[in-house]
Amino acid sequence: MARFLIRRIAFAVITLWLLSVLVFLGAHVLPGDVGRRILGAFASPRAVANLDRQLGVDKPLPVQYLNWLSGAVRFNFGSSLAYRQPVSSLLGPALLNSLKLAAVAFVIVVPLGVVGGVIAALNRGRPLDRIITVSGLSGTVVPEFVSGIVLILLLGIVIRLFPVTATAPPGSGALTQLYYLILPALPLVLVLFGYIARIARAGMIDALDADYTRTAYLKGLSRRTVIWRHVLRNALLPTIAVIATQTGYLIGGLVVIETIFNYHGIGQLLFTAAQQKDFPLIQATVMVIGVVYLVATLLADITYSLLNPRIRLGGAR
Amino acid sequence: MSTASVPVARPRRVDARRSALAERLTLLLHSPTFLIGAVIVLFWIVCAIGNTHLTPYDPLATNPLGKLRGPSPQHLLGTDSLGRDELSRVIAGARGILVVAPLATVLGTAVGTALGLVTGYFGGLVDESLMRLVDAFLAVPVVVVGLVALVALGPSTITVILVIGVVFAPIIARTVRAAVLSERDKEYIQAARLRRERTPYILFVELLPNVMGPILVEFTVRLGYAIFTIATLSFLGFGIQPPAPDWGLSIYENYVYITGGYWWPVLFPAIAIASLVVGVNLVSDAISQVLDR
Amino acid sequence: MTVDAVAAEPVVEFDHLDLAFRVRGRWRQAIRDVSFRVEPHRSFGLVGESGSGKSTLAMCAVRYLARNARITGGTVRVAGRDLRTMDEAELRRFRASTVSMVYQNPASALNPSIRVGDQVAEVFRVSGMAASEASDQARTMLETVRIADAGQVMRRFPHQLSGGMLQRVVIGMALAPRPQLLILDEPTTALDATVEAEVLDLIQGLRRELGTTVLFISHNLAVIDRMCDRVGVLYAGRLVEEGETATVFEKPRHPYTVGLLRCVPRWGLRKDEGALDTIPGLPPSIGAALTGCAFADRCALAIDRCRQEPPPLYEVGTDHTSRCFRHEEADQLPSAPAPGASPPREREQGAPLLQLEQVSKTFHQDGHDIHGLVDVSLKLGHGEALGLVGESGSGKSTLAKVLLGLLEPDAGATLEYEGAPLAAAVGHRRSDQVRSLSIVFQDPGSSLNRRHSIRRIVGRVMTKLLGIRGRRREQRLEDLVDSVRLDKSVLDARPPELSGGLMQRAAIARAFAGDPQVVVCDEPTSALDVSVQAAILNLLAELQRTRQVSYLFISHDLGVVRFLADRIAVLYLGRVMEVGDADVVFRGPHHPYTEALLSAAPILHGEARTRIRLEGEVPSAASPPSGCVFHTRCPRKLGEICERQEPELLEVEPGHQIRCHIPIEDLRRILTEPEPPAVAGSRPD
Amino acid sequence: PAPAPSTPSGSSSVKIKRGGHAAVGCLPPATALDPLKVDDEGGLLLLSQVGEFLSWSGSSLVLQPRVAQSWSSSSDAKTWTFKIRKGITFHDGTPLTAKDVAATINLHADPANGSNALSVFKGVLAAGAATAVDDVTLRVELEAASGNFPYLLSSDNYNLIILPANYGGDFSKTFNSCGPFRVTSYQTGQRMSVQRNATYWDKNFIPPLDTVDYDFYTDDQSRILALQGKTVQIVSHFAASDGQALFKDPNVKIIDSRSANHRQVHMRNDMEPFTDKRVRQAMALALNRPDLVQGLLNGKAQVANDSPFFKVYPSTNTSVAQREQNLTKAKQLLQAAGKGSGFTVQLSTWRGFEIPDYAQLIQSSAKKIGVTINLNIVDEATYYGNAVFGQSIWLDSLMGITDYGHRAVPNVFLGAPLVSDGPWNAAHFKNSTYDGLVAQYVATADLSTQRRIAGQIETLLLDETPIIFAYNYDATGATLPNIGNVRMTGDFQLDLRSAGFTS
Ligand SMILES: Nc1ncnc2c1ncn2[C@@H]1O[C@H](COP(=O)(O)OP(=O)(O)OP(=O)(O)O)[C@@H](O)[C@H]1O
Ligand SMILES: Nc1ncnc2c1ncn2[C@@H]1O[C@H](COP(=O)(O)OP(=O)(O)OP(=O)(O)O)[C@@H](O)[C@H]1O
Ligand SMILES: [Mg+2]
Ligand SMILES: [Mg+2]
């Protein structure tokens, strides 16, 4: 177990480091002169060169990388070119907002997806199964901006059930904030529902077909007991890991959703940073997204291994 | 030397197994999932091929004064913000996506397959380091990577293809690697090593055909995602560029008008995208199910 | 449960049962008109080749059918009740109390995430017992199946137990509710012979003790012979013969049964004494339309009538039925031709063809050193077949791979071929050396590339190793497939289009394509049905005779090894425990381990002599025991010396080496001892 | 529909009650709020709320005095004197004097500071040109005569909010100026909150609203949604091209203000096929301008006549005939130029506002005269590049569309993009007659003389057509019906000094 954890964490750290290299290189191989970005199109080349020197962006890449990395580990990503503010002061609130939105989406979708998958598996091959799988699949593959727009049209404009922006007026309470977040969370829910349901269904079917389930039935246990005691536990374990990997897609979706709903989260921050070619901000945002993803998968793996006796108690004999 | 009494064994099952393939095909043709998916995809393929021959109007012909007209007998799906016929644009829009998305997916699949074959087969350090790199790559969502890359390289159809291809490669590499891992310890690989085949031969002649199944399934799944991603990038303004009648781009261009009640130039391309992705995925789903049997 | 109350009627009764599976959109008949019954307290064996429908029948008896299965006719009655009429609750009660089942793979039969004790206790909880009492009962049950330290075991998860232990748990669980009927579906197939023997002993004992009725399924005739009072022979979903085990095996009245019995290498039969009987052809595939007798195509006795109408069930003796028109002549089924007369091989003089010295192989896994091979030294003579036996994990395959250059041995090993050093890696060997060594793998399904045609698979070897192409290659290919008794049309087929036997022939053709001198056969028949196995063994024997190759023949089936091998080496935990001429090794004096292997081998026709049983399972190769690695399981352990000092591999008589502290005289004496020594956890009765 | 007549600033047209909180939906500032650097709509709007200018260039394009009470020039229009108002205090309480004003002007004029205003001052005003004669008198010495110089120091030059003389470059922290509102909090990328400046110098214009939030919305769509959803009461700007929904909405009041915002379609006069002016004329003749105004901008624009003399400018000579679509003539011209069989060119521009739509409309118009246009639409930064010749798509492309913001006088438009050595001369137009006429025009302070010269310039540009000026569009914003007295400049600066909820 300890071995497993150490190995897993070591992997995460290596991956993180590689990610930082990728992100850094990405931002530096890409065209764009930092000084020029700050001073704008109309500044003189001399001023641009001056600023570049001040910022240290004329140094060799490895030196720049080390500078950046040593800052990054302290959550200091330098200054945004556009906002001329420390990047971290922009990231913090944005990340918090995004996490709120993601949390709302997760809280809705995880139980829904799992239950949907379980129901589908229990009705394998029947119309209910087909309905859940096909509608889940359709929801999963339709881009968020499409479903988002349709939802805005329907729920926000035609029947005015939800506000069409995501940000609650300043000073509103938690419930109001939640109310504002439901509509933006729905497209994400649509995307994730099919995916989670699918995994849960597959896990259920594996478990339902497993010999040990047969053993349980042949013991004379009722279907209920078999499913609650023997099937669900083994079926849903893999779902945990999969749900965590979905944070990746979730953040991808946030870029679009936050843009549509004008929600000041990490996705919108990234999108505006991209439009403005604000590379320090892009770097930091991408890095933060990567970290969130890696932490989520790491946590999922740890949970998984804690719940799975095979890993928790080490190998056979 | 042959002894008369020892009968020669004939492959009596050849026909049986061949017909198993035929049965799979029939099964596919009888699967409603597949049929619905295939009909949708075929419909769009016909649109893509027919292109302007099928459209009632030139999809690029503007008419500023006739803009944002609702659906009517002249313009069945209405007109967009520049007065172009929406039906024509939806039909003509099929071509772009049906060229770009498959090209990007083919690129990604080719690169990913090569990568997956190599890492899976060699294992060890090569595998570990490449997989960590892939992990790092995958820690960032595809749309984000695509967005950032397109910002840097400037949007154009070619860059979209390259970027999506490159982004998909590691994902496909993973699938291929997993398939290779379960194949590479099979004894036919050892048999090949025993006759001292070169590594490329082992990779591409021995291994590759045996992992085609997962690759095929992955390809179709990725194709769906490619359409998804390209549409999303276009919607963000970083994908296919005007005046192409691209669906994602159309939504981007007309999105501002929906609150005014001008839903048609947004809804119809949205339906087009949704139906195509759903169609591709239904087909993919059906294929993988039949392959599983 | 009172024994007498049910004594009148059979515990299980299949009555004209028909069952079909829906596969790829079509219903395919898998069980055809099967009727038989099992009387109380009896044990009934079901034999038949893979796919004949044994498991399906078993599942019918507990009404646990696959989702795509449908009973299309007939009834199944268990303990007097028609299973098809039961509702959910009744079925549950019925399963809880009346019938239990044990199946092949114990590891998957238990829930991986629930503690073993809880899973056993659950059986008691079903009948409403309180938790603590159920747990006590479970412990008692585990003790009944002779699990030492049951309390400990109950707290474990399945993955922490060995295969043999798990199967005991499963058996314990099955017997816990004292069912009237116990169904065992190949309960020992996944286990090593030594463990198998132990588990069979256990089942036998408990059955007698508890008076349970048993339905025992196996493809292994010897196991059935040992375990069952009555036997039913299943072929293509039909019960072709049924009767008392002794009668059926003694005097079979269906050509299929006759063939099956003859296929098994009889104890002591050698390749130079005769070929094995075979059953040509293949069983019909599931759902095939059968007009006549299902076996007619493969039956040497078949007449036109057999192909036109299905034979009825003939009463051929007391309680003995056969579904054959020619049941009276069944035993006249033509035998295999006289041996291809491979003359008894003269003892090889002069230099060996292949020589291994001090070969060790250590694997590194998760920071552990796994000693796959330890100081193995072996010789292989020209035209000699060296048999390699040992339990699973003893290093047989590892040795084969080292020999072929697929695995590099640890430093210090020397390999010589025809007196010249043989490089460790195949890539560094001379091309004539590469050509000279080849292999037939266990599973032809994975050793042949399923995407390539047989022509390509076999031809490629000729091109690569012999440099032959074009017309000449084609000619040679045809000759070669001919010599492995394959039809030329096979060349254009791909492996998945062939049956296991045909594939293995193709694999043999590939092994011989490069004109090798040494062919390693790694369990070449263990993935095949017995009928096919015999043909492959005959073929290998014939090829050796005609082509003068040497074999390194690996098998865990002693009968098979005996048939083919000239010399035998016994491996245990990567060490050679005994090596010598086949006759000598079989005759004795034996290393205690060899003795145990021989005792464990299930033998037909009561030939078996149970001498010693091994306890427990093979220790892990990552942490082998000190001293003699066998001491932990050795029933003849001398004492402390065995734990302390590893014995040498000593030549005890010319050409016979044994690695044991027990003096050779004592080993000889054991051989003549009439009474087998008592074994810990001794026989149940 | 005729545009709402611009009401002179200061006269309330509606009854407003005091107090209340309003939210303005506006673009986020592209950069930190630094008066020297702001060059975007979001930023300049915020500056105009917090800061105060020497004079205000409202929708009438006639300057209204603010910090300056009055001004006058020497006869050669090279020396200008401004009378500075007494009794103005900065938000931090220090009183404002002419010294502060001089320091502010010199700050922007010094090239070392890289002010965004430099482009306007170039060749007119050098660093140190402004001096405080005493606390209330400011004198500015120009390098060249400028008849319209006060416009250069007005709100039209949006960077020029008056800063204290001791300004230390920390505006984005202190927000210290002397405008009608003072900042209470600023969240980058989200919002700026202000409260009324109770000590505002013009007691008639102390804002009725207690507090105002400026909520940042990146795209028009979400701003419009926010207004319709009543999350904000005022939308500072929406593109007329995007505002379809609002024009129809009875629950929304449109504010619009005529302006000189426009797009220039340049054609490289020095490159084939545009070396021949007939080809350039043909391109201009292909456009249907009234359709563009209606279709592209929903009528919130005016047709322009291929010169920067838009109808809004008082100095424009309206007797010059308007160019209209004439495909036949266009084809004839192409024929005459030897391009009868058409040609293919690439049109570069950037993605923003209605520009991509405009590009596509030009594309389909050109198709009608046999000219194939390929579009190259990039992002803003890529299009402008380094903004010097050889390093900028804008300045180097064969054909391009460039966005120009509002100016109260046409001087800048006449100069940089069109004079021979103009730094923004993307058309590479070199014409000494034109250069001479422009110099003459700029030095003239008298309106009728200006009109005369304007007529000559207009005629010359119509003939040469280096650049297509097809339309100039109104600045459009919107409010909820219960908000009154919101005024706007052509630059989308808001004047909320008398805005509030209607009683
Ligand atoms: N769920 C199923 N769907 C389709 N076919 C099945 C299914 N289960 C079994 N079969 C087929 O039915 C036939 C009988 O299968 P069964 O498992 O009973 O054979 P068996 O005698 O137990 O074989 P083995 O010795 O390999 O266990 C086989 O041909 C098998 O392929
Ligand atoms: N690649 C490997 N990595 C680690 N351990 C290995 C490897 N291959 C074999 N071993 C270990 O080496 C030992 C010998 O394995 P080997 O496969 O030679 O046994 P075997 O006698 O062929 O068994 P079987 O009858 O099951 O085929 C076993 O303990 C096995 O676990
Ligand atoms: Mg079976
Ligand atoms: Mg092996």
mmCIF file with all atom_site columns, N, CA, C and O and ligand atoms in Angstrom, chain C residues 363 365 370 372 391-398 523 621, ligand 2:
data_model
loop_
_atom_site.group_PDB
_atom_site.id
_atom_site.type_symbol
_atom_site.label_atom_id
_atom_site.label_alt_id
_atom_site.label_comp_id
_atom_site.label_asym_id
_atom_site.label_entity_id
_atom_site.label_seq_id
_atom_site.pdbx_PDB_ins_code
_atom_site.Cartn_x
_atom_site.Cartn_y
_atom_site.Cartn_z
_atom_site.occupancy
_atom_site.B_iso_or_equiv
_atom_site.pdbx_formal_charge
_atom_site.auth_seq_id
_atom_site.auth_comp_id
_atom_site.auth_asym_id
_atom_site.auth_atom_id
_atom_site.pdbx_PDB_model_num
ATOM   1  N N   . PHE C 1 363 ? 14.465 -13.146 -12.080 1.00 0.00 ? 363 PHE C N   1
ATOM   2  C CA  . PHE C 1 363 ? 13.629 -12.039 -12.531 1.00 0.00 ? 363 PHE C CA  1
ATOM   3  C C   . PHE C 1 363 ? 13.599 -10.985 -11.441 1.00 0.00 ? 363 PHE C C   1
ATOM   4  O O   . PHE C 1 363 ? 13.707 -11.294 -10.257 1.00 0.00 ? 363 PHE C O   1
ATOM   5  N N   . GLN C 1 365 ? 11.208 -8.168  -9.945  1.00 0.00 ? 365 GLN C N   1
ATOM   6  C CA  . GLN C 1 365 ? 9.845  -7.659  -10.042 1.00 0.00 ? 365 GLN C CA  1
ATOM   7  C C   . GLN C 1 365 ? 9.511  -6.935  -8.753  1.00 0.00 ? 365 GLN C C   1
ATOM   8  O O   . GLN C 1 365 ? 9.654  -7.501  -7.657  1.00 0.00 ? 365 GLN C O   1
ATOM   9  N N   . ILE C 1 370 ? 13.094 -12.903 -8.180  1.00 0.00 ? 370 ILE C N   1
ATOM   10 C CA  . ILE C 1 370 ? 12.378 -14.161 -8.334  1.00 0.00 ? 370 ILE C CA  1
ATOM   11 C C   . ILE C 1 370 ? 13.314 -15.135 -9.030  1.00 0.00 ? 370 ILE C C   1
ATOM   12 O O   . ILE C 1 370 ? 13.766 -14.877 -10.148 1.00 0.00 ? 370 ILE C O   1
ATOM   13 N N   . GLY C 1 372 ? 13.766 -17.855 -11.019 1.00 0.00 ? 372 GLY C N   1
ATOM   14 C CA  . GLY C 1 372 ? 13.036 -18.702 -11.958 1.00 0.00 ? 372 GLY C CA  1
ATOM   15 C C   . GLY C 1 372 ? 13.775 -19.998 -12.213 1.00 0.00 ? 372 GLY C C   1
ATOM   16 O O   . GLY C 1 372 ? 13.180 -21.072 -12.301 1.00 0.00 ? 372 GLY C O   1
ATOM   17 N N   . GLU C 1 391 ? 5.556  -28.800 -11.252 1.00 0.00 ? 391 GLU C N   1
ATOM   18 C CA  . GLU C 1 391 ? 4.324  -28.053 -11.059 1.00 0.00 ? 391 GLU C CA  1
ATOM   19 C C   . GLU C 1 391 ? 4.413  -26.699 -11.740 1.00 0.00 ? 391 GLU C C   1
ATOM   20 O O   . GLU C 1 391 ? 5.478  -26.271 -12.159 1.00 0.00 ? 391 GLU C O   1
ATOM   21 N N   . SER C 1 392 ? 3.285  -26.041 -11.772 1.00 0.00 ? 392 SER C N   1
ATOM   22 C CA  . SER C 1 392 ? 3.254  -24.708 -12.354 1.00 0.00 ? 392 SER C CA  1
ATOM   23 C C   . SER C 1 392 ? 4.222  -23.799 -11.605 1.00 0.00 ? 392 SER C C   1
ATOM   24 O O   . SER C 1 392 ? 4.311  -23.840 -10.383 1.00 0.00 ? 392 SER C O   1
ATOM   25 N N   . GLY C 1 393 ? 4.957  -23.022 -12.331 1.00 0.00 ? 393 GLY C N   1
ATOM   26 C CA  . GLY C 1 393 ? 5.894  -22.105 -11.700 1.00 0.00 ? 393 GLY C CA  1
ATOM   27 C C   . GLY C 1 393 ? 7.234  -22.718 -11.388 1.00 0.00 ? 393 GLY C C   1
ATOM   28 O O   . GLY C 1 393 ? 8.094  -22.079 -10.790 1.00 0.00 ? 393 GLY C O   1
ATOM   29 N N   . SER C 1 394 ? 7.446  -23.966 -11.817 1.00 0.00 ? 394 SER C N   1
ATOM   30 C CA  . SER C 1 394 ? 8.724  -24.597 -11.472 1.00 0.00 ? 394 SER C CA  1
ATOM   31 C C   . SER C 1 394 ? 9.850  -24.159 -12.400 1.00 0.00 ? 394 SER C C   1
ATOM   32 O O   . SER C 1 394 ? 10.994 -24.493 -12.163 1.00 0.00 ? 394 SER C O   1
ATOM   33 N N   . GLY C 1 395 ? 9.537  -23.430 -13.436 1.00 0.00 ? 395 GLY C N   1
ATOM   34 C CA  . GLY C 1 395 ? 10.601 -22.891 -14.275 1.00 0.00 ? 395 GLY C CA  1
ATOM   35 C C   . GLY C 1 395 ? 10.740 -23.580 -15.615 1.00 0.00 ? 395 GLY C C   1
ATOM   36 O O   . GLY C 1 395 ? 11.717 -23.351 -16.331 1.00 0.00 ? 395 GLY C O   1
ATOM   37 N N   . LYS C 1 396 ? 9.763  -24.384 -15.983 1.00 0.00 ? 396 LYS C N   1
ATOM   38 C CA  . LYS C 1 396 ? 9.883  -25.137 -17.230 1.00 0.00 ? 396 LYS C CA  1
ATOM   39 C C   . LYS C 1 396 ? 9.954  -24.199 -18.437 1.00 0.00 ? 396 LYS C C   1
ATOM   40 O O   . LYS C 1 396 ? 10.858 -24.303 -19.266 1.00 0.00 ? 396 LYS C O   1
ATOM   41 N N   . SER C 1 397 ? 9.006  -23.300 -18.496 1.00 0.00 ? 397 SER C N   1
ATOM   42 C CA  . SER C 1 397 ? 8.979  -22.395 -19.648 1.00 0.00 ? 397 SER C CA  1
ATOM   43 C C   . SER C 1 397 ? 10.185 -21.481 -19.649 1.00 0.00 ? 397 SER C C   1
ATOM   44 O O   . SER C 1 397 ? 10.724 -21.133 -20.696 1.00 0.00 ? 397 SER C O   1
ATOM   45 N N   . THR C 1 398 ? 10.590 -21.070 -18.466 1.00 0.00 ? 398 THR C N   1
ATOM   46 C CA  . THR C 1 398 ? 11.759 -20.207 -18.377 1.00 0.00 ? 398 THR C CA  1
ATOM   47 C C   . THR C 1 398 ? 12.980 -20.905 -18.983 1.00 0.00 ? 398 THR C C   1
ATOM   48 O O   . THR C 1 398 ? 13.730 -20.305 -19.756 1.00 0.00 ? 398 THR C O   1
ATOM   49 N N   . GLU C 1 523 ? 4.293  -27.711 -23.394 1.00 0.00 ? 523 GLU C N   1
ATOM   50 C CA  . GLU C 1 523 ? 2.913  -28.130 -23.181 1.00 0.00 ? 523 GLU C CA  1
ATOM   51 C C   . GLU C 1 523 ? 2.090  -28.055 -24.462 1.00 0.00 ? 523 GLU C C   1
ATOM   52 O O   . GLU C 1 523 ? 1.054  -27.394 -24.498 1.00 0.00 ? 523 GLU C O   1
ATOM   53 N N   . ALA C 1 621 ? 8.717  -18.320 -5.479  1.00 0.00 ? 621 ALA C N   1
ATOM   54 C CA  . ALA C 1 621 ? 10.088 -18.342 -5.995  1.00 0.00 ? 621 ALA C CA  1
ATOM   55 C C   . ALA C 1 621 ? 10.853 -17.107 -5.554  1.00 0.00 ? 621 ALA C C   1
ATOM   56 O O   . ALA C 1 621 ? 12.060 -17.035 -5.713  1.00 0.00 ? 621 ALA C O   1
HETATM 57 N N1  . LIG E 2 .   ? 8.737  -12.290 -16.837 1.00 0.00 ? 2   LIG E N1  1
HETATM 58 C C1  . LIG E 2 .   ? 8.727  -12.743 -15.566 1.00 0.00 ? 2   LIG E C1  1
HETATM 59 N N2  . LIG E 2 .   ? 8.829  -11.864 -14.554 1.00 0.00 ? 2   LIG E N2  1
HETATM 60 C C2  . LIG E 2 .   ? 8.830  -12.290 -13.272 1.00 0.00 ? 2   LIG E C2  1
HETATM 61 N N3  . LIG E 2 .   ? 8.717  -13.564 -12.912 1.00 0.00 ? 2   LIG E N3  1
HETATM 62 C C3  . LIG E 2 .   ? 8.605  -14.488 -13.876 1.00 0.00 ? 2   LIG E C3  1
HETATM 63 C C4  . LIG E 2 .   ? 8.587  -14.130 -15.242 1.00 0.00 ? 2   LIG E C4  1
HETATM 64 N N4  . LIG E 2 .   ? 8.430  -15.237 -15.981 1.00 0.00 ? 2   LIG E N4  1
HETATM 65 C C5  . LIG E 2 .   ? 8.359  -16.249 -15.097 1.00 0.00 ? 2   LIG E C5  1
HETATM 66 N N5  . LIG E 2 .   ? 8.471  -15.802 -13.832 1.00 0.00 ? 2   LIG E N5  1
HETATM 67 C C6  . LIG E 2 .   ? 8.452  -16.593 -12.607 1.00 0.00 ? 2   LIG E C6  1
HETATM 68 O O1  . LIG E 2 .   ? 9.408  -17.591 -12.742 1.00 0.00 ? 2   LIG E O1  1
HETATM 69 C C7  . LIG E 2 .   ? 8.919  -18.812 -12.211 1.00 0.00 ? 2   LIG E C7  1
HETATM 70 C C8  . LIG E 2 .   ? 8.964  -19.890 -13.270 1.00 0.00 ? 2   LIG E C8  1
HETATM 71 O O2  . LIG E 2 .   ? 8.016  -19.596 -14.291 1.00 0.00 ? 2   LIG E O2  1
HETATM 72 P P1  . LIG E 2 .   ? 7.747  -20.500 -15.555 1.00 0.00 ? 2   LIG E P1  1
HETATM 73 O O3  . LIG E 2 .   ? 6.801  -19.803 -16.440 1.00 0.00 ? 2   LIG E O3  1
HETATM 74 O O4  . LIG E 2 .   ? 9.042  -20.918 -16.123 1.00 0.00 ? 2   LIG E O4  1
HETATM 75 O O5  . LIG E 2 .   ? 7.015  -21.756 -14.913 1.00 0.00 ? 2   LIG E O5  1
HETATM 76 P P2  . LIG E 2 .   ? 6.411  -23.040 -15.625 1.00 0.00 ? 2   LIG E P2  1
HETATM 77 O O6  . LIG E 2 .   ? 7.056  -24.183 -14.991 1.00 0.00 ? 2   LIG E O6  1
HETATM 78 O O7  . LIG E 2 .   ? 6.498  -22.907 -17.083 1.00 0.00 ? 2   LIG E O7  1
HETATM 79 O O8  . LIG E 2 .   ? 4.929  -22.960 -15.124 1.00 0.00 ? 2   LIG E O8  1
HETATM 80 P P3  . LIG E 2 .   ? 3.582  -23.340 -15.912 1.00 0.00 ? 2   LIG E P3  1
HETATM 81 O O9  . LIG E 2 .   ? 3.404  -24.789 -15.773 1.00 0.00 ? 2   LIG E O9  1
HETATM 82 O O10 . LIG E 2 .   ? 2.548  -22.584 -15.134 1.00 0.00 ? 2   LIG E O10 1
HETATM 83 O O11 . LIG E 2 .   ? 3.729  -22.870 -17.300 1.00 0.00 ? 2   LIG E O11 1
HETATM 84 C C9  . LIG E 2 .   ? 7.534  -18.542 -11.689 1.00 0.00 ? 2   LIG E C9  1
HETATM 85 O O12 . LIG E 2 .   ? 7.615  -18.298 -10.306 1.00 0.00 ? 2   LIG E O12 1
HETATM 86 C C10 . LIG E 2 .   ? 7.128  -17.296 -12.401 1.00 0.00 ? 2   LIG E C10 1
HETATM 87 O O13 . LIG E 2 .   ? 6.269  -16.542 -11.602 1.00 0.00 ? 2   LIG E O13 1
#
